Tab-separated table of C-alpha atoms and ligand atoms in Angstrom:
chain	number	residue	atom	x	y	z
A	1	UNK	CA	34.479	-65.978	-110.976
A	2	UNK	CA	37.559	-66.589	-108.877
A	3	UNK	CA	38.407	-64.486	-105.853
A	4	UNK	CA	42.033	-63.391	-105.672
A	5	UNK	CA	43.507	-63.948	-102.234
A	6	UNK	CA	46.869	-63.160	-100.672
A	7	UNK	CA	48.469	-64.593	-97.537
A	8	UNK	CA	51.158	-62.759	-95.607
A	9	UNK	CA	52.945	-64.876	-93.022
A	10	UNK	CA	52.436	-67.882	-95.294
A	11	UNK	CA	55.472	-69.767	-93.972
A	12	UNK	CA	54.075	-69.818	-90.417
A	13	UNK	CA	51.618	-72.247	-88.873
A	14	UNK	CA	48.577	-69.972	-89.231
A	15	UNK	CA	49.525	-68.799	-92.725
A	16	UNK	CA	50.413	-72.334	-93.819
A	17	UNK	CA	47.015	-73.616	-92.725
A	18	UNK	CA	45.348	-70.719	-94.562
A	19	UNK	CA	47.346	-71.731	-97.658
A	20	UNK	CA	46.212	-75.361	-97.334
A	21	UNK	CA	42.567	-74.314	-97.095
A	22	UNK	CA	42.765	-71.712	-99.878
A	23	UNK	CA	44.606	-74.131	-102.192
A	24	UNK	CA	41.585	-76.456	-101.984
A	25	UNK	CA	38.918	-73.726	-102.029
A	26	UNK	CA	36.484	-73.881	-104.956
A	27	UNK	CA	36.600	-70.139	-105.727
A	28	UNK	CA	39.741	-68.717	-104.104
A	29	UNK	CA	42.822	-68.241	-106.273
A	30	UNK	CA	46.028	-67.801	-104.265
A	31	UNK	CA	47.601	-64.903	-106.155
A	32	UNK	CA	50.110	-63.529	-103.635
A	33	UNK	CA	52.103	-64.950	-100.728
A	34	UNK	CA	54.545	-62.984	-98.583
A	35	UNK	CA	56.791	-63.120	-95.574
A	36	UNK	CA	60.092	-61.937	-94.166
A	37	UNK	CA	62.930	-64.472	-93.882
A	38	UNK	CA	61.241	-66.885	-96.308
A	39	UNK	CA	60.889	-64.266	-99.061
A	40	UNK	CA	62.479	-65.309	-102.341
A	41	UNK	CA	61.662	-69.006	-101.772
A	42	UNK	CA	59.173	-70.930	-103.868
A	43	UNK	CA	56.198	-72.313	-101.984
A	44	UNK	CA	57.325	-75.846	-102.801
A	45	UNK	CA	60.495	-75.288	-100.781
A	46	UNK	CA	58.403	-74.633	-97.655
A	47	UNK	CA	55.470	-76.917	-98.485
A	48	UNK	CA	56.732	-79.909	-100.494
A	49	UNK	CA	53.192	-81.244	-100.952
A	50	UNK	CA	51.601	-78.018	-102.195
A	51	UNK	CA	51.100	-79.150	-105.804
A	52	UNK	CA	50.136	-76.666	-108.514
A	53	UNK	CA	50.976	-73.591	-106.397
A	54	UNK	CA	54.542	-74.820	-105.880
A	55	UNK	CA	56.205	-72.288	-108.186
A	56	UNK	CA	54.617	-69.247	-106.517
A	57	UNK	CA	57.403	-67.141	-105.013
A	58	UNK	CA	57.093	-65.798	-101.482
A	59	UNK	CA	57.366	-62.019	-101.760
A	60	UNK	CA	58.970	-59.662	-99.304
A	61	UNK	CA	55.961	-58.234	-97.428
A	62	UNK	CA	55.248	-54.696	-98.547
A	63	UNK	CA	51.659	-53.539	-98.067
A	64	UNK	CA	52.200	-50.647	-100.477
A	65	UNK	CA	53.179	-52.938	-103.361
A	66	UNK	CA	50.397	-55.516	-103.474
A	67	UNK	CA	48.936	-56.934	-106.666
A	68	UNK	CA	45.176	-56.559	-107.087
A	69	UNK	CA	43.623	-58.753	-104.405
A	70	UNK	CA	40.072	-59.269	-103.223
A	71	UNK	CA	41.115	-60.574	-99.791
A	72	UNK	CA	44.353	-60.525	-97.819
A	73	UNK	CA	44.892	-62.942	-94.928
A	74	UNK	CA	47.421	-61.507	-92.478
A	75	UNK	CA	49.063	-64.057	-90.194
A	76	UNK	CA	51.870	-62.003	-88.698
A	77	UNK	CA	53.196	-61.964	-85.149
A	78	UNK	CA	50.926	-59.861	-82.996
A	79	UNK	CA	52.341	-56.337	-83.033
A	80	UNK	CA	53.491	-56.556	-86.668
A	81	UNK	CA	50.087	-55.936	-88.272
A	82	UNK	CA	48.848	-52.650	-86.919
A	83	UNK	CA	50.814	-50.150	-89.022
A	84	UNK	CA	51.331	-52.452	-92.002
A	85	UNK	CA	47.662	-53.301	-92.556
A	86	UNK	CA	46.721	-49.606	-92.414
A	87	UNK	CA	48.670	-49.245	-95.682
A	88	UNK	CA	46.646	-51.908	-97.554
A	89	UNK	CA	44.375	-50.356	-100.212
A	90	UNK	CA	40.740	-49.982	-99.133
A	91	UNK	CA	39.583	-52.151	-102.056
A	92	UNK	CA	41.356	-55.187	-100.618
A	93	UNK	CA	39.398	-56.801	-97.793
A	94	UNK	CA	41.450	-58.080	-94.850
A	95	UNK	CA	41.113	-60.919	-92.372
A	96	UNK	CA	43.725	-60.425	-89.642
A	97	UNK	CA	44.510	-63.752	-87.942
A	98	UNK	CA	46.807	-62.050	-85.428
A	99	UNK	CA	45.771	-60.130	-82.358
A	100	UNK	CA	46.297	-56.482	-83.328
A	101	UNK	CA	42.760	-55.510	-84.349
A	102	UNK	CA	40.367	-57.322	-82.007
A	103	UNK	CA	37.797	-54.894	-80.638
A	104	UNK	CA	39.535	-52.041	-82.487
A	105	UNK	CA	37.446	-49.308	-84.159
A	106	UNK	CA	36.886	-49.934	-87.862
A	107	UNK	CA	37.372	-53.694	-87.454
A	108	UNK	CA	34.668	-56.331	-86.982
A	109	UNK	CA	35.378	-59.092	-84.463
A	110	UNK	CA	34.863	-62.187	-86.597
A	111	UNK	CA	33.105	-64.620	-84.277
A	112	UNK	CA	31.690	-66.329	-87.315
A	113	UNK	CA	29.516	-69.067	-85.788
A	114	UNK	CA	27.825	-66.605	-83.435
A	115	UNK	CA	27.191	-63.433	-85.472
A	116	UNK	CA	27.700	-64.134	-89.197
A	117	UNK	CA	25.272	-61.383	-90.203
A	118	UNK	CA	27.419	-58.733	-88.498
A	119	UNK	CA	30.440	-59.875	-90.507
A	120	UNK	CA	29.001	-60.054	-94.048
A	121	UNK	CA	29.295	-56.332	-94.800
A	122	UNK	CA	32.737	-55.868	-93.192
A	123	UNK	CA	35.913	-55.205	-95.131
A	124	UNK	CA	38.233	-55.394	-92.105
A	125	UNK	CA	37.787	-58.509	-89.940
A	126	UNK	CA	39.750	-59.319	-86.780
A	127	UNK	CA	39.778	-63.090	-86.356
A	128	UNK	CA	39.270	-64.235	-82.744
A	129	UNK	CA	42.237	-65.682	-80.871
A	130	UNK	CA	42.532	-69.431	-80.517
A	131	UNK	CA	41.528	-69.652	-76.846
A	132	UNK	CA	38.600	-67.258	-77.319
A	133	UNK	CA	37.368	-69.410	-80.228
A	134	UNK	CA	37.065	-72.466	-77.949
A	135	UNK	CA	35.829	-70.526	-74.925
A	136	UNK	CA	33.263	-68.267	-76.579
A	137	UNK	CA	31.870	-71.055	-78.741
A	138	UNK	CA	30.888	-72.915	-75.573
A	139	UNK	CA	29.762	-69.882	-73.582
A	140	UNK	CA	27.735	-67.969	-76.178
A	141	UNK	CA	24.527	-70.060	-75.960
A	142	UNK	CA	24.503	-69.968	-72.147
A	143	UNK	CA	25.138	-66.219	-72.062
A	144	UNK	CA	22.586	-65.390	-74.746
A	145	UNK	CA	20.044	-67.644	-73.016
A	146	UNK	CA	20.785	-65.995	-69.642
A	147	UNK	CA	21.469	-69.391	-68.043
A	148	UNK	CA	24.690	-68.289	-66.311
A	149	UNK	CA	26.044	-65.246	-64.488
A	150	UNK	CA	28.371	-63.414	-66.921
A	151	UNK	CA	30.408	-61.914	-64.101
A	152	UNK	CA	31.414	-65.191	-62.500
A	153	UNK	CA	33.236	-67.335	-65.072
A	154	UNK	CA	36.466	-69.327	-64.698
A	155	UNK	CA	38.137	-70.620	-67.878
A	156	UNK	CA	40.717	-73.386	-67.595
A	157	UNK	CA	42.153	-74.003	-71.067
A	158	UNK	CA	44.776	-76.259	-72.633
A	159	UNK	CA	46.544	-75.803	-75.953
A	160	UNK	CA	48.772	-77.819	-78.231
A	161	UNK	CA	52.257	-76.487	-78.892
A	162	UNK	CA	51.562	-75.259	-82.454
A	163	UNK	CA	49.644	-72.457	-80.711
A	164	UNK	CA	53.015	-70.810	-80.129
A	165	UNK	CA	53.757	-70.652	-83.870
A	166	UNK	CA	56.554	-72.035	-86.006
A	167	UNK	CA	58.734	-69.123	-84.987
A	168	UNK	CA	57.674	-69.697	-81.365
A	169	UNK	CA	61.383	-69.554	-81.217
A	170	UNK	CA	62.935	-70.241	-77.914
A	171	UNK	CA	63.741	-73.585	-76.393
A	172	UNK	CA	60.714	-73.630	-74.125
A	173	UNK	CA	58.754	-75.056	-77.077
A	174	UNK	CA	61.352	-77.686	-78.045
A	175	UNK	CA	60.492	-81.398	-77.903
A	176	UNK	CA	62.638	-81.993	-74.852
A	177	UNK	CA	60.951	-79.165	-72.948
A	178	UNK	CA	57.308	-79.916	-73.772
A	179	UNK	CA	57.311	-83.714	-74.004
A	180	UNK	CA	55.732	-85.235	-70.869
A	181	UNK	CA	55.305	-81.734	-69.435
A	182	UNK	CA	52.236	-79.672	-68.514
A	183	UNK	CA	52.332	-76.111	-67.306
A	184	UNK	CA	50.102	-73.051	-66.857
A	185	UNK	CA	51.243	-69.660	-68.133
A	186	UNK	CA	50.022	-66.098	-68.660
A	187	UNK	CA	48.401	-66.146	-65.207
A	188	UNK	CA	45.911	-63.310	-64.681
A	189	UNK	CA	47.179	-61.343	-67.687
A	190	UNK	CA	47.021	-63.434	-70.859
A	191	UNK	CA	46.489	-61.326	-74.004
A	192	UNK	CA	43.197	-63.094	-74.760
A	193	UNK	CA	41.489	-61.917	-71.551
A	194	UNK	CA	40.218	-58.619	-73.014
A	195	UNK	CA	38.499	-60.139	-76.055
A	196	UNK	CA	36.930	-62.925	-73.981
A	197	UNK	CA	35.687	-60.362	-71.449
A	198	UNK	CA	34.395	-57.987	-74.139
A	199	UNK	CA	32.478	-60.776	-75.900
A	200	UNK	CA	30.977	-62.126	-72.668
A	201	UNK	CA	29.690	-58.615	-71.953
A	202	UNK	CA	28.430	-58.150	-75.532
A	203	UNK	CA	26.556	-61.453	-75.753
A	204	UNK	CA	25.110	-61.347	-72.218
A	205	UNK	CA	24.468	-57.627	-71.877
A	206	UNK	CA	26.042	-57.885	-68.402
A	207	UNK	CA	29.405	-57.347	-66.739
A	208	UNK	CA	32.257	-59.821	-67.255
A	209	UNK	CA	34.264	-58.350	-64.388
A	210	UNK	CA	34.884	-61.622	-62.528
A	211	UNK	CA	36.473	-63.469	-65.461
A	212	UNK	CA	39.427	-65.717	-64.616
A	213	UNK	CA	41.344	-67.348	-67.493
A	214	UNK	CA	44.283	-69.720	-67.135
A	215	UNK	CA	45.860	-71.314	-70.222
A	216	UNK	CA	48.119	-74.378	-70.135
A	217	UNK	CA	50.623	-75.772	-72.599
A	218	UNK	CA	50.250	-79.530	-73.152
A	219	UNK	CA	52.401	-81.904	-75.194
A	220	UNK	CA	50.267	-82.292	-78.308
A	221	UNK	CA	50.651	-80.655	-81.702
A	222	UNK	CA	47.168	-79.229	-82.330
A	223	UNK	CA	44.032	-78.677	-80.310
A	224	UNK	CA	42.460	-76.565	-77.574
A	225	UNK	CA	40.145	-77.681	-74.793
A	226	UNK	CA	38.497	-75.001	-72.671
A	227	UNK	CA	36.824	-76.275	-69.494
A	228	UNK	CA	34.732	-73.426	-68.126
A	229	UNK	CA	33.201	-73.188	-64.657
A	230	UNK	CA	30.045	-71.066	-64.534
A	231	UNK	CA	27.510	-70.113	-61.851
A	232	UNK	CA	23.805	-70.095	-62.579
A	233	UNK	CA	21.453	-67.638	-60.952
A	234	UNK	CA	20.747	-68.960	-57.411
A	235	UNK	CA	17.788	-71.316	-57.369
A	236	UNK	CA	17.449	-71.364	-61.169
A	237	UNK	CA	17.824	-75.165	-61.201
A	238	UNK	CA	19.626	-75.269	-64.550
A	239	UNK	CA	20.137	-78.838	-65.795
A	240	UNK	CA	22.561	-80.448	-68.212
A	241	UNK	CA	19.740	-81.168	-70.673
A	242	UNK	CA	18.627	-77.524	-70.519
A	243	UNK	CA	22.158	-76.355	-71.411
A	244	UNK	CA	22.456	-78.867	-74.269
A	245	UNK	CA	19.024	-77.932	-75.624
A	246	UNK	CA	19.813	-74.202	-75.400
A	247	UNK	CA	23.027	-74.768	-77.365
A	248	UNK	CA	21.292	-76.978	-79.955
A	249	UNK	CA	18.729	-74.229	-80.572
A	250	UNK	CA	21.353	-71.460	-80.578
A	251	UNK	CA	23.453	-73.280	-83.197
A	252	UNK	CA	20.558	-74.764	-85.194
A	253	UNK	CA	21.494	-74.614	-88.872
A	254	UNK	CA	25.036	-73.444	-88.136
A	255	UNK	CA	27.356	-75.763	-90.069
A	256	UNK	CA	30.482	-75.858	-87.920
A	257	UNK	CA	29.321	-76.385	-84.328
A	258	UNK	CA	28.597	-79.813	-82.879
A	259	UNK	CA	26.750	-80.008	-79.561
A	260	UNK	CA	27.636	-83.325	-77.939
A	261	UNK	CA	26.286	-85.213	-74.939
A	262	UNK	CA	29.766	-86.508	-74.117
A	263	UNK	CA	32.715	-84.325	-73.064
A	264	UNK	CA	34.597	-83.448	-76.282
A	265	UNK	CA	38.107	-84.546	-77.237
A	266	UNK	CA	40.646	-82.307	-78.986
A	267	UNK	CA	41.187	-85.032	-81.595
A	268	UNK	CA	37.586	-84.693	-82.756
A	269	UNK	CA	38.379	-81.293	-84.319
A	270	UNK	CA	41.873	-81.921	-85.674
A	271	UNK	CA	42.407	-80.483	-89.140
A	272	UNK	CA	38.871	-79.074	-89.332
A	273	UNK	CA	36.949	-75.842	-88.755
A	274	UNK	CA	34.642	-77.534	-86.249
A	275	UNK	CA	33.863	-76.486	-82.692
A	276	UNK	CA	32.582	-79.102	-80.253
A	277	UNK	CA	30.653	-77.914	-77.203
A	278	UNK	CA	29.166	-79.810	-74.296
A	279	UNK	CA	27.837	-79.098	-70.820
A	280	UNK	CA	27.382	-80.679	-67.386
A	281	UNK	CA	25.201	-78.948	-64.799
A	282	UNK	CA	24.492	-79.508	-61.114
A	283	UNK	CA	21.208	-77.713	-60.354
A	284	UNK	CA	21.645	-78.234	-56.592
A	285	UNK	CA	24.940	-76.317	-56.592
A	286	UNK	CA	24.076	-73.639	-59.198
A	287	UNK	CA	26.978	-74.931	-61.275
A	288	UNK	CA	27.491	-75.437	-65.008
A	289	UNK	CA	30.672	-76.801	-66.553
A	290	UNK	CA	30.863	-75.742	-70.222
A	291	UNK	CA	33.399	-77.372	-72.538
A	292	UNK	CA	34.675	-76.160	-75.905
A	293	UNK	CA	37.097	-77.855	-78.292
A	294	UNK	CA	38.682	-76.472	-81.449
A	295	UNK	CA	41.787	-77.066	-83.529
A	296	UNK	CA	43.870	-73.972	-82.725
A	297	UNK	CA	44.904	-73.758	-86.386
A	298	UNK	CA	41.344	-74.498	-87.606
A	299	UNK	CA	38.547	-72.630	-85.847
A	300	UNK	CA	41.301	-71.074	-83.718
A	301	UNK	CA	42.987	-69.434	-86.729
A	302	UNK	CA	42.878	-70.285	-90.449
A	303	UNK	CA	39.562	-72.166	-90.529
A	304	UNK	CA	37.647	-69.304	-88.972
A	305	UNK	CA	39.647	-66.872	-91.184
A	306	UNK	CA	38.458	-68.655	-94.343
A	307	UNK	CA	34.897	-68.788	-92.931
A	308	UNK	CA	35.112	-65.011	-92.409
A	309	UNK	CA	36.552	-64.516	-95.903
A	310	UNK	CA	33.629	-66.523	-97.313
A	311	UNK	CA	31.195	-64.299	-95.427
A	312	UNK	CA	32.726	-61.008	-96.636
A	313	UNK	CA	33.025	-62.129	-100.254
A	314	UNK	CA	29.521	-63.564	-100.544
A	315	UNK	CA	30.658	-67.192	-100.880
A	316	UNK	CA	28.794	-70.069	-99.259
A	317	UNK	CA	29.988	-70.001	-95.645
A	318	UNK	CA	31.217	-73.582	-95.876
A	319	UNK	CA	33.207	-73.233	-99.130
A	320	UNK	CA	36.611	-74.881	-98.813
A	321	UNK	CA	35.903	-75.942	-95.232
A	322	UNK	CA	33.899	-79.107	-95.625
A	323	UNK	CA	36.736	-81.585	-95.078
A	324	UNK	CA	36.138	-83.897	-92.154
A	325	UNK	CA	38.706	-84.007	-89.318
A	326	UNK	CA	41.813	-86.190	-89.303
A	327	UNK	CA	41.456	-89.400	-87.367
A	328	UNK	CA	43.268	-90.626	-85.305
B	401	NDP	N1	49.513	-70.725	-84.052
B	401	NDP	C1	48.229	-70.609	-83.688
B	401	NDP	O1	47.586	-71.598	-83.256
B	401	NDP	C2	47.516	-69.303	-83.786
B	401	NDP	C3	48.170	-68.139	-84.126
B	401	NDP	N2	47.462	-66.960	-84.151
B	401	NDP	C4	48.120	-65.713	-84.478
B	401	NDP	O2	48.477	-65.721	-85.854
B	401	NDP	C5	49.654	-64.986	-86.059
B	401	NDP	C6	50.691	-65.891	-86.717
B	401	NDP	O3	50.961	-66.960	-85.828
B	401	NDP	P1	51.733	-68.268	-86.254
B	401	NDP	O4	51.389	-68.629	-87.642
B	401	NDP	O5	51.510	-69.238	-85.180
B	401	NDP	O6	53.230	-67.740	-86.205
B	401	NDP	P2	54.521	-68.319	-86.922
B	401	NDP	O7	55.645	-67.930	-86.067
B	401	NDP	O8	54.324	-69.748	-87.251
B	401	NDP	O9	54.573	-67.491	-88.300
B	401	NDP	C7	54.834	-66.129	-88.345
B	401	NDP	C8	54.854	-65.687	-89.783
B	401	NDP	O10	55.020	-64.270	-89.803
B	401	NDP	C9	56.002	-63.952	-90.757
B	401	NDP	N3	56.655	-62.709	-90.343
B	401	NDP	C10	57.233	-62.440	-89.146
B	401	NDP	N4	57.692	-61.156	-89.129
B	401	NDP	C11	57.393	-60.645	-90.351
B	401	NDP	C12	57.597	-59.382	-90.968
B	401	NDP	N5	58.212	-58.391	-90.334
B	401	NDP	N6	57.161	-59.205	-92.236
B	401	NDP	C13	56.544	-60.208	-92.892
B	401	NDP	N7	56.317	-61.423	-92.376
B	401	NDP	C14	56.743	-61.629	-91.120
B	401	NDP	C15	56.945	-65.125	-90.786
B	401	NDP	O11	57.554	-65.108	-92.047
B	401	NDP	P3	59.041	-65.638	-92.389
B	401	NDP	O12	59.082	-67.079	-92.010
B	401	NDP	O13	59.117	-65.405	-93.846
B	401	NDP	O14	59.995	-64.778	-91.611
B	401	NDP	C16	55.978	-66.268	-90.620
B	401	NDP	O15	55.432	-66.635	-91.858
B	401	NDP	C17	50.095	-64.486	-84.685
B	401	NDP	O16	49.592	-63.192	-84.488
B	401	NDP	C18	49.437	-65.480	-83.752
B	401	NDP	O17	49.292	-64.950	-82.486
B	401	NDP	C19	46.124	-66.917	-83.934
B	401	NDP	C20	45.441	-68.035	-83.603
B	401	NDP	C21	46.093	-69.323	-83.463
B	402	X2W	C1	51.117	-71.968	-76.792
B	402	X2W	C2	51.025	-70.485	-76.961
B	402	X2W	O1	51.944	-69.780	-76.623
B	402	X2W	N1	49.926	-70.024	-77.488
B	402	X2W	C3	49.755	-68.647	-77.739
B	402	X2W	C4	48.505	-68.506	-78.529
B	402	X2W	C5	48.228	-67.074	-78.723
B	402	X2W	C6	47.844	-66.638	-80.039
B	402	X2W	O2	47.871	-67.289	-81.026
B	402	X2W	O3	47.487	-65.396	-79.896
B	402	X2W	P1	46.922	-64.298	-80.848
B	402	X2W	O4	46.091	-64.940	-81.841
B	402	X2W	O5	46.162	-63.470	-79.896
B	402	X2W	O6	48.082	-63.548	-81.372
B	402	X2W	C7	49.662	-67.827	-76.451
B	402	X2W	O7	49.103	-68.300	-75.463
B	402	X2W	O8	50.088	-66.664	-76.464
């Protein structure tokens, strides 16, 4: 039986990637697409390669006038979802790709590779942000295994420009501005700090008070690399092999996480729902460097959203997500 899905924000980068994945999903039927300025257009006008869904018309987003849907993916600018999604009928499950419902009562934080069982019974899922997806994927095994101090973590992360969205708008994301440029932003106050801190505390059972997170914009289209500096408990003598083995056990049987001996590259994940994690430890200095790589539009947005939708609709977790990454 097919599962009727809708995508609001379909013309954007997150919504467009959700469309691509749902169009190729074995049991999802894309029955509704919506937006604001793109409403009235056919999908083929925005996505010339979309194929059989090309004649579907983008509706003006109105949560009170939805067709019958099993799942709605919301990929709206953060701030635009809160009131609107409250008006969606209870019988329609929601995966919110934006940031309005993370760690909000009534919503389940959809960290799908780490706690799938907590997600299966949810009808309202808040998809993790793109930086948290890369960061928490790498940290979760070390925190759960008590190999590092949760209160003493420094995250240095880099993102491709599509992280800012298609409507990212102003000239600071234009080719001339970003090409051959590299810059930090959001210092000490990026919007993803709270969800990273809350998840560190949840997985470790300790305080995440010392968290430092600095994102950077780099001139590539897709991809996130989080390089994370962690302290082990003094004298614990944690080794690289111990970190790798802990992560291999933590993710044993999980389909979308690859634990690698070598430092990961952003290109390894491009176009996929994969997370790559790796570690380097210096037992003499009580230091672990954890590394996480995702595609910001894959595990960082639409890939994890489809994984969550699979979990809440009882589909195989990997349905529609088994494509291997683009290379090169
Ligand atoms: N880009 C990324 O890597 C990631 C993005 N996210 C989050 O996902 C969400 C979407 O981001 P992204 O796809 O990048 O953004 P885009 O700017 O690419 O797309 C935004 C979409 O929202 C639609 N929209 C804007 N305002 C309204 C409105 N009032 N009513 C209906 N539709 C509206 C636009 O439709 P139209 O064109 O029709 O006006 C467009 O389809 C954001 O919350 C973002 O933070 C999360 C993880 C990663
Ligand atoms: C390059 C760039 O600007 N990236 C965005 C990614 C944030 C994002 O997608 O945030 P939510 O999912 O939390 O809305 C940023 O750093 O704000």
